[in-house]
Amino acid sequence: MAMRWAVLVGGAGTNLKALLDTGFPVALVVSHRRTAGALGIAAQYGVPAVVLTAQEVGGDRDAYDRRLLDVLESQGIEAVALAGFLRWLTPALVDRYRGRLVNLHPSLLPAFTGLHAIERAYEAGVLWTGVSVHFVDEGQDSGPLIAQVPVPRYPTDTVDDLAMRVHQVEHSLYPRVIWALDQGFIEWHPTRGVLWQEEVKTWIHGL
């Protein structure tokens, strides 16, 4: 069932690198920032990359996402993974890729949605935070959950210690979920929700 995947980025690209290190065939990288480290990783691995900044595209969110959709469709993209792409997608783009559009978030959703989730979890003094992978809907980090892995916060942790532990889980979990989606082991159904083939559950969560 292999699909053509795009990864939308905006940061250092560590999750993109983790995915590429597994040998997963990413067809396209799109960044909303020209200075994103992820662009260098795409170049290193020979993955085509496109930069779409809001300033260069002009207009509003709808105009940006129309341009983004044009790029994705021109490359035959069938599924999309967000990895540090800090733009809120419009309903039109979400609808186009619904059930094939996923996001990684560094908390146990629905806790700590939005930006700076690790720092806010640390400041709140929680004993556990974690990593969530979910299908994207029109809300903020609110789509149907696919997988979650808890991460402990130890009494001696600095925020950097906690962030490192969260990122380690991200780098293992996200490639596994993307692979399972690509192979049809996980699906989204409009009335039945997230559907799993049981044999991959233990493998995905066994980090």
Tab-separated table of C-alpha atoms in Angstrom:
chain	number	residue	atom	x	y	z
A	1	MET	CA	0.000	0.000	0.000
A	2	ALA	CA	3.053	2.278	-0.094
A	3	MET	CA	2.139	5.943	-0.593
A	4	ARG	CA	4.073	9.025	-1.640
A	5	TRP	CA	4.748	10.933	1.578
A	6	ALA	CA	5.639	14.565	2.165
A	7	VAL	CA	7.082	15.771	5.456
A	8	LEU	CA	6.257	19.376	6.380
A	9	VAL	CA	8.976	20.943	8.525
A	10	GLY	CA	10.096	24.181	10.089
A	11	GLY	CA	12.787	23.362	12.619
A	12	ALA	CA	15.999	21.421	13.122
A	13	GLY	CA	14.675	18.331	11.379
A	14	THR	CA	15.580	15.693	13.956
A	15	ASN	CA	12.330	13.808	13.415
A	16	LEU	CA	12.795	13.982	9.645
A	17	LYS	CA	16.288	12.535	10.104
A	18	ALA	CA	14.972	9.773	12.355
A	19	LEU	CA	12.462	8.815	9.669
A	20	LEU	CA	15.023	8.907	6.858
A	21	ASP	CA	17.483	6.881	8.936
A	22	THR	CA	15.007	3.990	8.859
A	23	GLY	CA	15.172	3.994	5.069
A	24	PHE	CA	11.607	5.245	4.724
A	25	PRO	CA	11.161	6.800	1.253
A	26	VAL	CA	10.134	10.434	1.760
A	27	ALA	CA	9.112	11.909	-1.593
A	28	LEU	CA	9.126	15.601	-0.651
A	29	VAL	CA	10.044	17.974	2.172
A	30	VAL	CA	8.279	21.337	2.495
A	31	SER	CA	9.448	24.013	4.938
A	32	HIS	CA	7.746	27.228	5.977
A	33	ARG	CA	11.149	28.678	6.988
A	34	ARG	CA	14.208	29.191	4.783
A	35	THR	CA	16.510	28.783	7.787
A	36	ALA	CA	15.108	25.416	8.908
A	37	GLY	CA	17.827	22.887	9.644
A	38	ALA	CA	15.549	20.241	8.173
A	39	LEU	CA	16.358	21.573	4.701
A	40	GLY	CA	19.989	20.605	5.164
A	41	ILE	CA	18.934	17.128	6.240
A	42	ALA	CA	16.735	16.785	3.157
A	43	ALA	CA	19.684	17.774	0.972
A	44	GLN	CA	21.987	15.343	2.776
A	45	TYR	CA	19.593	12.467	2.060
A	46	GLY	CA	18.793	13.548	-1.479
A	47	VAL	CA	15.136	14.349	-0.798
A	48	PRO	CA	13.571	17.112	-2.934
A	49	ALA	CA	12.663	20.156	-0.841
A	50	VAL	CA	10.495	23.220	-1.353
A	51	VAL	CA	10.420	26.373	0.769
A	52	LEU	CA	7.130	28.243	1.097
A	53	THR	CA	7.348	31.232	3.409
A	54	ALA	CA	4.253	33.219	4.281
A	55	GLN	CA	5.981	36.419	3.160
A	56	GLU	CA	6.792	35.040	-0.277
A	57	VAL	CA	3.403	33.455	-0.849
A	58	GLY	CA	1.524	36.510	0.406
A	59	GLY	CA	-2.135	36.680	1.325
A	60	ASP	CA	-3.828	34.890	4.198
A	61	ARG	CA	-3.880	31.314	5.511
A	62	ASP	CA	-6.160	30.242	2.690
A	63	ALA	CA	-3.778	31.603	0.064
A	64	TYR	CA	-0.824	29.886	1.709
A	65	ASP	CA	-2.550	26.521	1.908
A	66	ARG	CA	-3.787	26.763	-1.667
A	67	ARG	CA	-0.174	27.186	-2.750
A	68	LEU	CA	0.927	24.359	-0.455
A	69	LEU	CA	-1.773	22.090	-1.852
A	70	ASP	CA	-0.673	22.940	-5.394
A	71	VAL	CA	2.871	21.857	-4.523
A	72	LEU	CA	1.759	18.623	-2.861
A	73	GLU	CA	-0.560	17.648	-5.687
A	74	SER	CA	1.997	18.527	-8.361
A	75	GLN	CA	4.327	15.975	-6.758
A	76	GLY	CA	1.657	13.295	-6.451
A	77	ILE	CA	1.735	13.380	-2.655
A	78	GLU	CA	-0.732	10.955	-1.084
A	79	ALA	CA	0.053	11.333	2.634
A	80	VAL	CA	1.570	14.048	4.821
A	81	ALA	CA	3.481	14.021	8.114
A	82	LEU	CA	3.976	17.217	10.119
A	83	ALA	CA	7.326	17.512	11.902
A	84	GLY	CA	7.884	20.972	13.324
A	85	PHE	CA	5.633	22.682	10.784
A	86	LEU	CA	4.304	25.582	12.839
A	87	ARG	CA	1.332	26.603	10.750
A	88	TRP	CA	-2.315	25.872	11.457
A	89	LEU	CA	-3.664	24.107	8.372
A	90	THR	CA	-6.918	25.263	6.800
A	91	PRO	CA	-9.990	23.002	6.557
A	92	ALA	CA	-9.561	22.696	2.781
A	93	LEU	CA	-6.108	21.167	3.121
A	94	VAL	CA	-7.151	18.981	6.054
A	95	ASP	CA	-10.102	17.674	4.030
A	96	ARG	CA	-7.868	16.869	1.067
A	97	TYR	CA	-5.630	14.616	3.173
A	98	ARG	CA	-7.981	13.592	5.971
A	99	GLY	CA	-6.959	10.222	7.356
A	100	ARG	CA	-3.565	10.547	5.651
A	101	LEU	CA	-2.346	13.638	7.522
A	102	VAL	CA	-0.548	13.072	10.832
A	103	ASN	CA	1.193	15.148	13.464
A	104	LEU	CA	3.651	14.507	16.272
A	105	HIS	CA	3.194	16.403	19.550
A	106	PRO	CA	5.494	16.370	22.615
A	107	SER	CA	2.886	15.821	25.320
A	108	LEU	CA	0.209	13.372	26.351
A	109	LEU	CA	-2.659	15.040	24.546
A	110	PRO	CA	-5.056	16.612	25.363
A	111	ALA	CA	-2.634	18.086	27.919
A	112	PHE	CA	-0.376	20.942	26.824
A	113	THR	CA	-1.588	21.537	23.294
A	114	GLY	CA	0.149	24.157	21.205
A	115	LEU	CA	3.673	25.540	21.415
A	116	HIS	CA	6.319	24.910	24.090
A	117	ALA	CA	4.577	21.803	25.403
A	118	ILE	CA	7.676	20.335	27.055
A	119	GLU	CA	8.537	23.558	28.854
A	120	ARG	CA	4.960	24.034	30.049
A	121	ALA	CA	4.772	20.452	31.303
A	122	TYR	CA	8.036	20.951	33.179
A	123	GLU	CA	6.885	24.221	34.724
A	124	ALA	CA	3.606	22.598	35.766
A	125	GLY	CA	5.546	20.017	37.759
A	126	VAL	CA	3.900	16.981	36.178
A	127	LEU	CA	5.377	13.577	37.030
A	128	TRP	CA	4.637	12.246	33.552
A	129	THR	CA	4.475	13.805	30.138
A	130	GLY	CA	4.942	12.020	26.830
A	131	VAL	CA	4.597	11.902	23.079
A	132	SER	CA	1.422	11.712	20.984
A	133	VAL	CA	0.870	10.972	17.315
A	134	HIS	CA	-2.540	11.907	15.955
A	135	PHE	CA	-4.475	12.412	12.767
A	136	VAL	CA	-4.860	16.108	11.998
A	137	ASP	CA	-8.285	17.727	12.038
A	138	GLU	CA	-9.359	21.377	11.961
A	139	GLY	CA	-8.489	22.014	15.618
A	140	GLN	CA	-5.219	22.566	17.441
A	141	ASP	CA	-3.649	19.189	18.288
A	142	SER	CA	-7.179	17.824	18.588
A	143	GLY	CA	-7.418	15.093	15.952
A	144	PRO	CA	-7.988	11.386	16.641
A	145	LEU	CA	-5.129	9.871	18.631
A	146	ILE	CA	-3.107	7.106	17.010
A	147	ALA	CA	-0.435	6.385	19.617
A	148	GLN	CA	0.863	7.771	22.901
A	149	VAL	CA	3.961	6.889	24.904
A	150	PRO	CA	4.452	8.283	28.427
A	151	VAL	CA	7.755	9.841	29.475
A	152	PRO	CA	8.653	10.264	33.172
A	153	ARG	CA	9.939	13.445	34.726
A	154	TYR	CA	12.507	12.683	37.413
A	155	PRO	CA	13.045	14.914	40.476
A	156	THR	CA	16.547	15.899	39.362
A	157	ASP	CA	15.553	16.702	35.772
A	158	THR	CA	16.271	20.022	34.174
A	159	VAL	CA	13.964	21.037	31.354
A	160	ASP	CA	16.715	19.991	28.927
A	161	ASP	CA	16.875	16.525	30.501
A	162	LEU	CA	13.144	16.119	30.047
A	163	ALA	CA	13.260	17.437	26.485
A	164	MET	CA	16.014	14.982	25.550
A	165	ARG	CA	13.992	12.064	26.908
A	166	VAL	CA	10.860	13.207	25.041
A	167	HIS	CA	12.766	13.615	21.778
A	168	GLN	CA	14.269	10.130	22.088
A	169	VAL	CA	10.760	8.692	22.217
A	170	GLU	CA	9.653	10.871	19.288
A	171	HIS	CA	12.482	9.552	17.135
A	172	SER	CA	11.391	5.961	17.746
A	173	LEU	CA	7.613	6.363	17.769
A	174	TYR	CA	6.961	8.581	14.747
A	175	PRO	CA	8.765	6.431	12.146
A	176	ARG	CA	6.943	3.338	13.411
A	177	VAL	CA	3.534	4.979	13.160
A	178	ILE	CA	4.259	6.402	9.705
A	179	TRP	CA	5.426	3.004	8.462
A	180	ALA	CA	2.303	1.301	9.874
A	181	LEU	CA	0.061	3.898	8.226
A	182	ASP	CA	1.901	3.529	4.946
A	183	GLN	CA	1.440	-0.241	5.001
A	184	GLY	CA	-2.249	-0.056	5.932
A	185	PHE	CA	-1.874	-1.452	9.461
A	186	ILE	CA	-3.507	1.721	10.836
A	187	GLU	CA	-6.412	3.514	9.178
A	188	TRP	CA	-8.867	6.262	9.971
A	189	HIS	CA	-12.558	5.621	9.349
A	190	PRO	CA	-15.086	8.502	9.417
A	191	THR	CA	-17.523	6.675	11.709
A	192	ARG	CA	-15.382	4.015	13.390
A	193	GLY	CA	-12.363	6.168	14.188
A	194	VAL	CA	-8.814	4.822	14.290
A	195	LEU	CA	-8.598	1.198	13.173
A	196	TRP	CA	-5.591	-0.947	14.064
A	197	GLN	CA	-4.352	-4.324	13.016
A	198	GLU	CA	-3.581	-5.808	16.415
A	199	GLU	CA	-0.215	-7.296	15.508
A	200	VAL	CA	1.438	-3.875	15.195
A	201	LYS	CA	0.203	-2.389	18.486
A	202	THR	CA	2.816	-4.041	20.675
A	203	TRP	CA	5.580	-3.261	18.211
A	204	ILE	CA	4.680	0.425	17.979
A	205	HIS	CA	4.352	0.923	21.724
A	206	GLY	CA	7.263	-1.331	22.689
A	207	LEU	CA	9.849	1.437	22.854
